[in-house]
PDB file of C-alpha atoms in Angstrom:
ATOM      1  CA  UNK A1440     -17.334   7.799  -0.605  1.00 90.00           C
ATOM      2  CA  UNK A1441     -20.139   5.439  -1.564  1.00 93.00           C
ATOM      3  CA  UNK A1442     -18.510   2.524  -3.370  1.00 95.00           C
ATOM      4  CA  UNK A1443     -15.184   4.365  -3.695  1.00 97.00           C
ATOM      5  CA  UNK A1444     -12.436   4.200  -1.065  1.00 95.00           C
ATOM      6  CA  UNK A1445      -9.225   6.131  -0.521  1.00 97.00           C
ATOM      7  CA  UNK A1446      -6.534   5.235   2.020  1.00 95.00           C
ATOM      8  CA  UNK A1447      -3.551   7.509   2.573  1.00 97.00           C
ATOM      9  CA  UNK A1448      -0.543   6.292   4.549  1.00 96.00           C
ATOM     10  CA  UNK A1449       2.258   8.907   4.726  1.00 94.00           C
ATOM     11  CA  UNK A1450       4.919   6.802   6.466  1.00 95.00           C
ATOM     12  CA  UNK A1451       7.737   8.695   8.157  1.00 95.00           C
ATOM     13  CA  UNK A1452      10.258   6.333   9.726  1.00 93.00           C
ATOM     14  CA  UNK A1453      13.715   6.158  11.191  1.00 92.00           C
ATOM     15  CA  UNK A1454      16.196   3.338  11.785  1.00 89.00           C
ATOM     16  CA  UNK A1455      16.920   2.928  15.494  1.00 92.00           C
ATOM     17  CA  UNK A1456      19.944   0.647  14.997  1.00 92.00           C
ATOM     18  CA  UNK A1457      22.057  -0.755  12.221  1.00 90.00           C
ATOM     19  CA  UNK A1458      22.295   0.441   8.604  1.00 86.00           C
ATOM     20  CA  UNK A1459      20.685   3.823   7.991  1.00 80.00           C
ATOM     21  CA  UNK A1460      20.676   4.944  11.627  1.00 84.00           C
ATOM     22  CA  UNK A1461      22.584   8.122  10.702  1.00 85.00           C
ATOM     23  CA  UNK A1462      20.362   8.985   7.730  1.00 82.00           C
ATOM     24  CA  UNK A1463      17.540  10.558   9.734  1.00 86.00           C
ATOM     25  CA  UNK A1464      13.828  10.347   8.966  1.00 93.00           C
ATOM     26  CA  UNK A1465      12.722   8.690   5.697  1.00 93.00           C
ATOM     27  CA  UNK A1466       9.493   9.374   3.807  1.00 94.00           C
ATOM     28  CA  UNK A1467       7.675   6.384   2.273  1.00 95.00           C
ATOM     29  CA  UNK A1468       4.195   7.396   1.066  1.00 96.00           C
ATOM     30  CA  UNK A1469       1.423   4.918   0.323  1.00 97.00           C
ATOM     31  CA  UNK A1470      -2.005   5.435  -1.246  1.00 98.00           C
ATOM     32  CA  UNK A1471      -4.837   3.025  -2.073  1.00 97.00           C
ATOM     33  CA  UNK A1472      -7.798   3.770  -4.332  1.00 98.00           C
ATOM     34  CA  UNK A1473     -10.561   1.180  -4.183  1.00 97.00           C
ATOM     35  CA  UNK A1474     -13.929   0.470  -5.730  1.00 98.00           C
ATOM     36  CA  UNK A1475     -16.441  -1.938  -4.181  1.00 96.00           C
ATOM     37  CA  UNK A1476     -17.523  -4.033  -7.175  1.00 96.00           C
ATOM     38  CA  UNK A1477     -19.850  -6.159  -5.045  1.00 95.00           C
ATOM     39  CA  UNK A1478     -20.094  -7.334  -1.423  1.00 92.00           C
ATOM     40  CA  UNK A1479     -17.308  -9.902  -1.947  1.00 95.00           C
ATOM     41  CA  UNK A1480     -14.824  -8.028  -4.164  1.00 96.00           C
ATOM     42  CA  UNK A1481     -13.103  -4.618  -4.066  1.00 96.00           C
ATOM     43  CA  UNK A1482     -10.875  -3.635  -6.987  1.00 98.00           C
ATOM     44  CA  UNK A1483      -7.917  -1.438  -6.101  1.00 97.00           C
ATOM     45  CA  UNK A1484      -4.900   0.472  -7.305  1.00 98.00           C
ATOM     46  CA  UNK A1485      -2.163   0.950  -4.707  1.00 97.00           C
ATOM     47  CA  UNK A1486       0.932   3.138  -4.801  1.00 97.00           C
ATOM     48  CA  UNK A1487       4.027   2.669  -2.627  1.00 96.00           C
ATOM     49  CA  UNK A1488       7.056   4.937  -2.680  1.00 96.00           C
ATOM     50  CA  UNK A1489      10.391   5.493  -0.963  1.00 94.00           C
ATOM     51  CA  UNK A1490      11.800   8.935  -1.668  1.00 95.00           C
ATOM     52  CA  UNK A1491      14.599   9.150   0.894  1.00 92.00           C
ATOM     53  CA  UNK A1492      15.426  11.230   3.963  1.00 90.00           C
ATOM     54  CA  UNK A1493      13.252  14.232   4.748  1.00 90.00           C
ATOM     55  CA  UNK A1494      15.052  17.446   3.843  1.00 87.00           C
ATOM     56  CA  UNK A1495      17.453  15.610   1.514  1.00 88.00           C
ATOM     57  CA  UNK A1496      15.315  13.561  -0.891  1.00 92.00           C
ATOM     58  CA  UNK A1497      17.041  11.119  -3.199  1.00 93.00           C
ATOM     59  CA  UNK A1498      17.509  11.995  -6.883  1.00 95.00           C
ATOM     60  CA  UNK A1499      14.463  10.917  -8.896  1.00 92.00           C
ATOM     61  CA  UNK A1500      16.269   7.960 -10.508  1.00 92.00           C
ATOM     62  CA  UNK A1501      17.116   6.575  -7.020  1.00 94.00           C
ATOM     63  CA  UNK A1502      13.587   6.851  -5.621  1.00 96.00           C
ATOM     64  CA  UNK A1503      11.223   3.878  -5.576  1.00 96.00           C
ATOM     65  CA  UNK A1504       7.725   4.261  -7.059  1.00 96.00           C
ATOM     66  CA  UNK A1505       5.528   1.176  -7.503  1.00 97.00           C
ATOM     67  CA  UNK A1506       1.914   0.676  -8.658  1.00 97.00           C
ATOM     68  CA  UNK A1507      -0.103  -2.379  -7.614  1.00 97.00           C
ATOM     69  CA  UNK A1508      -3.378  -3.152  -9.395  1.00 98.00           C
ATOM     70  CA  UNK A1509      -5.231  -5.776  -7.381  1.00 97.00           C
ATOM     71  CA  UNK A1510      -8.208  -6.456  -5.209  1.00 97.00           C
ATOM     72  CA  UNK A1511      -9.663  -7.538  -1.892  1.00 96.00           C
ATOM     73  CA  UNK A1512     -11.607 -10.798  -1.635  1.00 97.00           C
ATOM     74  CA  UNK A1513     -13.946 -10.793   1.363  1.00 95.00           C
ATOM     75  CA  UNK A1514     -14.688 -14.068   3.134  1.00 94.00           C
ATOM     76  CA  UNK A1515     -17.513 -13.543   5.596  1.00 88.00           C
ATOM     77  CA  UNK A1516     -17.792 -10.325   7.594  1.00 86.00           C
ATOM     78  CA  UNK A1517     -14.249 -10.177   8.994  1.00 92.00           C
ATOM     79  CA  UNK A1518     -11.708 -11.933   6.731  1.00 96.00           C
ATOM     80  CA  UNK A1519     -10.133 -10.125   3.768  1.00 95.00           C
ATOM     81  CA  UNK A1520      -7.497 -11.480   1.367  1.00 97.00           C
ATOM     82  CA  UNK A1521      -5.698  -8.798  -0.637  1.00 96.00           C
ATOM     83  CA  UNK A1522      -3.761  -9.731  -3.795  1.00 97.00           C
ATOM     84  CA  UNK A1523      -1.874  -7.604  -6.292  1.00 97.00           C
ATOM     85  CA  UNK A1524       0.927  -7.404  -8.823  1.00 97.00           C
ATOM     86  CA  UNK A1525       3.311  -4.472  -8.487  1.00 96.00           C
ATOM     87  CA  UNK A1526       5.138  -2.729 -11.279  1.00 96.00           C
ATOM     88  CA  UNK A1527       8.169  -0.545 -10.589  1.00 95.00           C
ATOM     89  CA  UNK A1528       8.234   2.846 -12.273  1.00 93.00           C
ATOM     90  CA  UNK A1529      11.958   3.405 -11.609  1.00 93.00           C
ATOM     91  CA  UNK A1530      15.114   1.310 -11.854  1.00 90.00           C
ATOM     92  CA  UNK A1531      15.777   1.745  -8.114  1.00 91.00           C
ATOM     93  CA  UNK A1532      13.045  -0.621  -6.910  1.00 87.00           C
ATOM     94  CA  UNK A1533      11.872  -4.070  -7.868  1.00 91.00           C
ATOM     95  CA  UNK A1534      10.402  -4.096 -11.369  1.00 92.00           C
ATOM     96  CA  UNK A1535       7.800  -6.813 -10.641  1.00 96.00           C
ATOM     97  CA  UNK A1536       6.354  -7.821  -7.255  1.00 95.00           C
ATOM     98  CA  UNK A1537       3.568 -10.213  -6.296  1.00 97.00           C
ATOM     99  CA  UNK A1538       1.850  -9.566  -2.973  1.00 96.00           C
ATOM    100  CA  UNK A1539      -0.807 -11.089  -0.783  1.00 97.00           C
ATOM    101  CA  UNK A1540      -2.111 -10.020   2.610  1.00 95.00           C
ATOM    102  CA  UNK A1541      -4.645 -11.740   4.855  1.00 97.00           C
ATOM    103  CA  UNK A1542      -6.517  -9.466   7.248  1.00 95.00           C
ATOM    104  CA  UNK A1543      -8.990  -9.909  10.058  1.00 95.00           C
ATOM    105  CA  UNK A1544     -11.335  -7.015  10.836  1.00 88.00           C
ATOM    106  CA  UNK A1545     -11.986  -6.573  14.563  1.00 90.00           C
ATOM    107  CA  UNK A1546     -15.147  -5.046  15.960  1.00 83.00           C
ATOM    108  CA  UNK A1547     -18.663  -4.748  14.595  1.00 64.00           C
ATOM    109  CA  UNK A1548     -19.281  -4.078  10.913  1.00 60.00           C
ATOM    110  CA  UNK A1549     -21.736  -1.332  10.007  1.00 57.00           C
TER     111      UNK A1549
END
């Protein structure tokens, strides 16, 4: 949307073996809002959650909800380094998280 970006990642997963295999399908939503400040830097706010098994969500105080302000540094046309600091909104998850991701974009840029 022009300089604005939105990424939605509604993760539905299931353990195939080990702990949690009997719990069924879990829902872990993720959302990223971004703004292209310039051609080298995108500012972002990311949300990650873990709310429990579908059909039997965890009580609110046991769910994980985290917000990550951060940004993407672009090196050339295809290399992106994402950094952020996450803050937990509930006691169930980590209260403070540092993250970094290095990505390579395949294909032609438009």
